[in-house]
Short mmCIF file of C-alpha atoms in Angstrom, two decimals:
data_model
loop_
_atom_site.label_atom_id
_atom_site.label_comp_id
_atom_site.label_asym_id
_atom_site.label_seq_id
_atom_site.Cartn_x
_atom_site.Cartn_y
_atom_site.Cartn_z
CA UNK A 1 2.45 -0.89 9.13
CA UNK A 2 -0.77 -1.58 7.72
CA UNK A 3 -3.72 1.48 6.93
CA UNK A 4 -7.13 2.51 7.60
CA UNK A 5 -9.52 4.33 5.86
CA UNK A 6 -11.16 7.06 7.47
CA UNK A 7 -14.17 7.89 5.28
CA UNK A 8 -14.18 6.58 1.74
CA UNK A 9 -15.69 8.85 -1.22
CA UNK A 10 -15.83 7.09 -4.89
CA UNK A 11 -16.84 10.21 -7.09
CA UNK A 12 -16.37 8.17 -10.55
CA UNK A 13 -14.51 5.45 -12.37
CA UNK A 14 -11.90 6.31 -14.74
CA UNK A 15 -11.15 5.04 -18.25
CA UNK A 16 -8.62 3.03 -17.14
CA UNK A 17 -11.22 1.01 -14.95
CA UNK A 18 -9.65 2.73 -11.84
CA UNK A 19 -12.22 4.30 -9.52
CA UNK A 20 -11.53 7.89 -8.76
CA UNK A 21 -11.27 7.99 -4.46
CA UNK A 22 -11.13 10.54 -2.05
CA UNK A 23 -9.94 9.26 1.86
CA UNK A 24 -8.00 9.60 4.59
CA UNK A 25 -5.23 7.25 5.10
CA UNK A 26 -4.31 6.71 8.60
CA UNK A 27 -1.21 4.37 9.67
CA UNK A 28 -2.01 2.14 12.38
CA UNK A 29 0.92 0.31 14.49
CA UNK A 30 -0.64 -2.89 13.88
CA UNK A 31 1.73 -4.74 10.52
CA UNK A 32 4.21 -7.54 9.60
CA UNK A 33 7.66 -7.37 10.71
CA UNK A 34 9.82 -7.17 7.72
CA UNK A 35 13.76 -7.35 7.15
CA UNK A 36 16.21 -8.05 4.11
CA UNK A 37 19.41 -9.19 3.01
CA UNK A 38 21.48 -8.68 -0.44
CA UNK A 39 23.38 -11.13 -1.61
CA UNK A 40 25.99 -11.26 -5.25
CA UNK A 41 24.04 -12.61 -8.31
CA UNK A 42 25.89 -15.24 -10.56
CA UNK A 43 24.54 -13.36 -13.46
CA UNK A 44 23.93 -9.15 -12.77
CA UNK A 45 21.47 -9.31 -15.77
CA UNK A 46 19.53 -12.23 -14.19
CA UNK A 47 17.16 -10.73 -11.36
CA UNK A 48 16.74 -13.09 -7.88
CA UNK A 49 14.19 -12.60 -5.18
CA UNK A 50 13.91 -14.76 -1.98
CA UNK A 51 11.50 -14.79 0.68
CA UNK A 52 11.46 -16.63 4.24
CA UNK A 53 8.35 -16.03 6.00
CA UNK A 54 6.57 -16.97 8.71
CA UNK A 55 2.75 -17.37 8.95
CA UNK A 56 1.10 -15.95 11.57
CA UNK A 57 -2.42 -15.40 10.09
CA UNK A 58 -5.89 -17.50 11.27
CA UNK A 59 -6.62 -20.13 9.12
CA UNK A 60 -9.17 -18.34 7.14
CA UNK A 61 -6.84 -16.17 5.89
CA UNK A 62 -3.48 -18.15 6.37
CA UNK A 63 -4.10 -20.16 2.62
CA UNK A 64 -3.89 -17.04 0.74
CA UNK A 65 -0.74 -15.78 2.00
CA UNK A 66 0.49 -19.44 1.42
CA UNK A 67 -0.23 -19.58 -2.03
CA UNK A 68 1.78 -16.29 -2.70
CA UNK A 69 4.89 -17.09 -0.01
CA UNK A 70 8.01 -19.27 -0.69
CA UNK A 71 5.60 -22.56 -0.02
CA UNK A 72 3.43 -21.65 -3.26
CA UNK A 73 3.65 -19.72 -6.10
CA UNK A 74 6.00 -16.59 -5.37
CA UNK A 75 5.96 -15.00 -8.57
CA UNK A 76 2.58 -13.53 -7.94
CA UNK A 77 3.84 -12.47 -4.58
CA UNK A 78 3.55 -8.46 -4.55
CA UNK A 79 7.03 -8.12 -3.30
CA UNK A 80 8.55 -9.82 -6.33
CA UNK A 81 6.73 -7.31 -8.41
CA UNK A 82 8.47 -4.74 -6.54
CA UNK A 83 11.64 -6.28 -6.78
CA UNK A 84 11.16 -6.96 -10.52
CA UNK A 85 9.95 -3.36 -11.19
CA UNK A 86 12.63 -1.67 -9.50
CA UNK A 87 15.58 -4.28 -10.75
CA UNK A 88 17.15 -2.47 -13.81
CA UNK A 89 16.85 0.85 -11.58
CA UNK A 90 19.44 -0.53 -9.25
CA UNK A 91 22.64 0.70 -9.47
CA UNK A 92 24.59 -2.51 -8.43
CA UNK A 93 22.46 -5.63 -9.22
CA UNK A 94 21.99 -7.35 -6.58
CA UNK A 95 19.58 -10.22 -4.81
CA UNK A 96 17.07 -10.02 -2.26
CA UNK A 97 15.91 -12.30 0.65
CA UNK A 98 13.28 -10.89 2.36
CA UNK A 99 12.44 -12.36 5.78
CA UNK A 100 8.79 -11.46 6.69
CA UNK A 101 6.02 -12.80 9.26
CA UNK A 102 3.22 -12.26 8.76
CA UNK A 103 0.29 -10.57 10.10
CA UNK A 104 -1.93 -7.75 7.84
CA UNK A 105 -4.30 -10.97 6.03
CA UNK A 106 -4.70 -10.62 2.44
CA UNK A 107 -7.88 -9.00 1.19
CA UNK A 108 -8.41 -7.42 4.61
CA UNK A 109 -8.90 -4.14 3.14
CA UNK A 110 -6.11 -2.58 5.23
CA UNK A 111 -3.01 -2.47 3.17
CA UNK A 112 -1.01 -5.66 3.50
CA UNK A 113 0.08 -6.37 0.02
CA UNK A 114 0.70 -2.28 -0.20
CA UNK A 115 3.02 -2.18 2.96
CA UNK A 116 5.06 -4.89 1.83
CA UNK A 117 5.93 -3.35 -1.50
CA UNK A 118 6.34 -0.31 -0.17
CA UNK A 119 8.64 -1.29 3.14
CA UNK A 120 11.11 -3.20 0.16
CA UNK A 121 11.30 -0.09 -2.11
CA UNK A 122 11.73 2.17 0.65
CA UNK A 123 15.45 0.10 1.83
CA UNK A 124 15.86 -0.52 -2.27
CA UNK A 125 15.32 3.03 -3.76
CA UNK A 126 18.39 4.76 -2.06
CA UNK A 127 20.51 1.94 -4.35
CA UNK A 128 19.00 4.00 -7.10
CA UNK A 129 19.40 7.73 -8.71
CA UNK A 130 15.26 7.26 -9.51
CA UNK A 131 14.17 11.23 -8.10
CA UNK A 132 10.84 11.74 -6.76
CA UNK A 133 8.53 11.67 -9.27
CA UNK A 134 9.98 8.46 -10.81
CA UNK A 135 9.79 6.80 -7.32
CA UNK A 136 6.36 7.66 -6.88
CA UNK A 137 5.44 6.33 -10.58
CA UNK A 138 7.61 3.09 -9.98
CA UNK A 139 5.41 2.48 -6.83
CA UNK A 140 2.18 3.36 -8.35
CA UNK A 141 2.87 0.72 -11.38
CA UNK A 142 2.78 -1.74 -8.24
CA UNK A 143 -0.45 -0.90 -6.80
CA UNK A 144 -2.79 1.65 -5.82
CA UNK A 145 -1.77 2.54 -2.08
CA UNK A 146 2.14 1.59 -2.48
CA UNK A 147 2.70 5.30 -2.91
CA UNK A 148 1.47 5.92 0.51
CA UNK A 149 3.57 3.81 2.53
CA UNK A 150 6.03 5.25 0.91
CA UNK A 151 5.34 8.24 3.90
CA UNK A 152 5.66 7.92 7.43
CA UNK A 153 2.75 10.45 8.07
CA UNK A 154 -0.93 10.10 7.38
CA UNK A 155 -2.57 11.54 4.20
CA UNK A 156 -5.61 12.82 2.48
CA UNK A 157 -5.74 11.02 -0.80
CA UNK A 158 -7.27 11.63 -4.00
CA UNK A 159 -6.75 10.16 -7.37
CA UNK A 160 -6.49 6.36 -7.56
CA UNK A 161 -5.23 6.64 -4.16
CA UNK A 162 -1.60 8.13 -5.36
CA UNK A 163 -2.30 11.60 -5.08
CA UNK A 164 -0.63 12.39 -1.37
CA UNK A 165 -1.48 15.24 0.97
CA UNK A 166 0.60 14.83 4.00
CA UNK A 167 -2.55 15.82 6.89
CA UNK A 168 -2.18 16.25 11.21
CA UNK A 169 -4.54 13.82 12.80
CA UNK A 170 -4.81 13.91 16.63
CA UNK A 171 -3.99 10.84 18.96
CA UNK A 172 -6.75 8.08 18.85
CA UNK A 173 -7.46 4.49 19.75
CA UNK A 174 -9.44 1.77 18.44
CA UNK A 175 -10.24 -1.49 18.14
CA UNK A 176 -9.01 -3.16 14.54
CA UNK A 177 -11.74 -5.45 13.43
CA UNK A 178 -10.77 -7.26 10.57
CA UNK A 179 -13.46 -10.01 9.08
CA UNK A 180 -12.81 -13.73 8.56
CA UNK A 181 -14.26 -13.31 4.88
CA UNK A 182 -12.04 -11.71 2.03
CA UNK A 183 -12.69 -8.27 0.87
CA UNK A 184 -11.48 -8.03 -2.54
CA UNK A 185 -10.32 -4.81 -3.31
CA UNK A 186 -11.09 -5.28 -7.36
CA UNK A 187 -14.46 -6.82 -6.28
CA UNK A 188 -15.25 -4.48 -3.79
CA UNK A 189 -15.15 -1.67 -6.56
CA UNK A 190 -17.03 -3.98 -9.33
CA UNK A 191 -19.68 -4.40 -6.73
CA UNK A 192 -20.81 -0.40 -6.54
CA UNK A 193 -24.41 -0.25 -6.91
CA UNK A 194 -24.87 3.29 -7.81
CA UNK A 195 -23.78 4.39 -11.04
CA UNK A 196 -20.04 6.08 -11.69
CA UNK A 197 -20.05 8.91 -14.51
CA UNK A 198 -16.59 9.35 -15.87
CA UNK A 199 -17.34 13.40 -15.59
CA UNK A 200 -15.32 14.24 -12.48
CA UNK A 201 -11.64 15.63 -12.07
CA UNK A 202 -9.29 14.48 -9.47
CA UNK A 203 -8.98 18.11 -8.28
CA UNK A 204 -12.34 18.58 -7.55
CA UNK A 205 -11.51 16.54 -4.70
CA UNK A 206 -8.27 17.29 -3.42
CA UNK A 207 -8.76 19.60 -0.58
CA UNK A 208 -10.47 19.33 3.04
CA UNK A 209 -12.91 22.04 4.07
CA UNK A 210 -10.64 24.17 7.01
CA UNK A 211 -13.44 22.55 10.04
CA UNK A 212 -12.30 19.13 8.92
CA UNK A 213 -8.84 19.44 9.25
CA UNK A 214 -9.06 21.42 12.49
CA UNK A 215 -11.56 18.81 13.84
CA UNK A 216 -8.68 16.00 12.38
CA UNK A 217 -6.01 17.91 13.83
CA UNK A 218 -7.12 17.43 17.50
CA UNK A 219 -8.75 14.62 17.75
CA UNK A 220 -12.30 15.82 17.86
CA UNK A 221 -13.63 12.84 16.13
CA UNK A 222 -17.48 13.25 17.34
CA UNK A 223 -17.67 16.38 15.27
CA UNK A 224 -16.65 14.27 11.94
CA UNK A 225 -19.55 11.26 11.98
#
């Protein structure tokens, strides 16, 4: 499942360096097939992560997933984070092959690293006594939008993107465009032009006025440009 989002506000960055957001996340039906397997470890305190994957991106984008997959470096793959970060949660210790092909490119602004992490923790965190809050925090230590896919509704988000308001969209079609050039998500944010006070709360932008939820809620998307 990869995501798409529908409007984009950036009210202010936050110490942290994270920018403050306000959007719509909308699931799409477009995403990488994805599937694991456990297996023993030799050594319970020694962690193991395996991935089989199969490239299906065009080759301007198919040399990024490569140098993250099995065939290049996969300790800065986003699924071994996940695996790492939820390891000593587990209750049995166990290994993981994950067999993935895939098709959300890297950098394509919709979600692919995200929907990885967050398809492995979703078959992982039931092997754990982690409660809610803990799960959402573990996923939000991975990245930004991990906490959404997480759901299997669409949200309003707020926060750094963590902040989850489960929101009825009506049935809609499109056309995914995704361009051949990467779109950063940390260099998409360092490249706002207008300035970014550190003066705003979260909650300021939590809620949707009432005519843009009903106008969400059945599909009346001419009365939202």
């Amino acid at each position: 499942v990869a995501k798409i989002n529908l409007g984009l506000d950036v009210p202010s960055k936050r110490p942290d360096g994270y920018h403050e957001i306000r959007s719509i996340f909308i699931r799409t039906d477009f995403g990488d097939d994805f599937d694991f397997e456990s297996f023993p470890l030799k050594n319970n305190e020694v962690p193991e992560f395996q991935l089989v994957s199969i490239n299906q991106l065009n080759p301007q984008k198919a040399p990024l997933f490569e140098a993250v997959s099995e065939r290049g470096d996969l300790s800065k793959n986003i699924l071994t984070k996940a695996y790492l970060k939820i390891f000593p949660y587990l209750n049995d210790k166990i290994g993981i092959r994950v067999h993935l092909t895939k098709r959300i490119p890297p950098e394509g602004g919709i979600g692919g690293g995200g929907s990885n992490a967050g398809s492995l923790l979703r078959e992982l965190f039931p092997l754990t006594s982690l409660n809610p809050i803990e799960k959402n925090q573990l996923a939000k230590s991975i990245g930004a939008d991990v906490p959404f896919f997480l759901q299997d509704q669409n949200c309003f988000v707020s926060g750094i993107g963590d902040i989850l308001e489960p929101i009825k969209i009506g049935k809609a079609y499109g056309i995914l465009a995704i361009p051949r050039h990467s779109l950063s998500t940390k260099a998409m944010y360092e490249g706002l032009q207008k300035s970014l006070q550190n003066t705003l709360d979260s909650k300021i932008w939590k809620t949707l006025t009432e005519d843009v939820i009903r106008n969400l809620q059945v599909g009346d998307w001419k009365s939202l440009n």
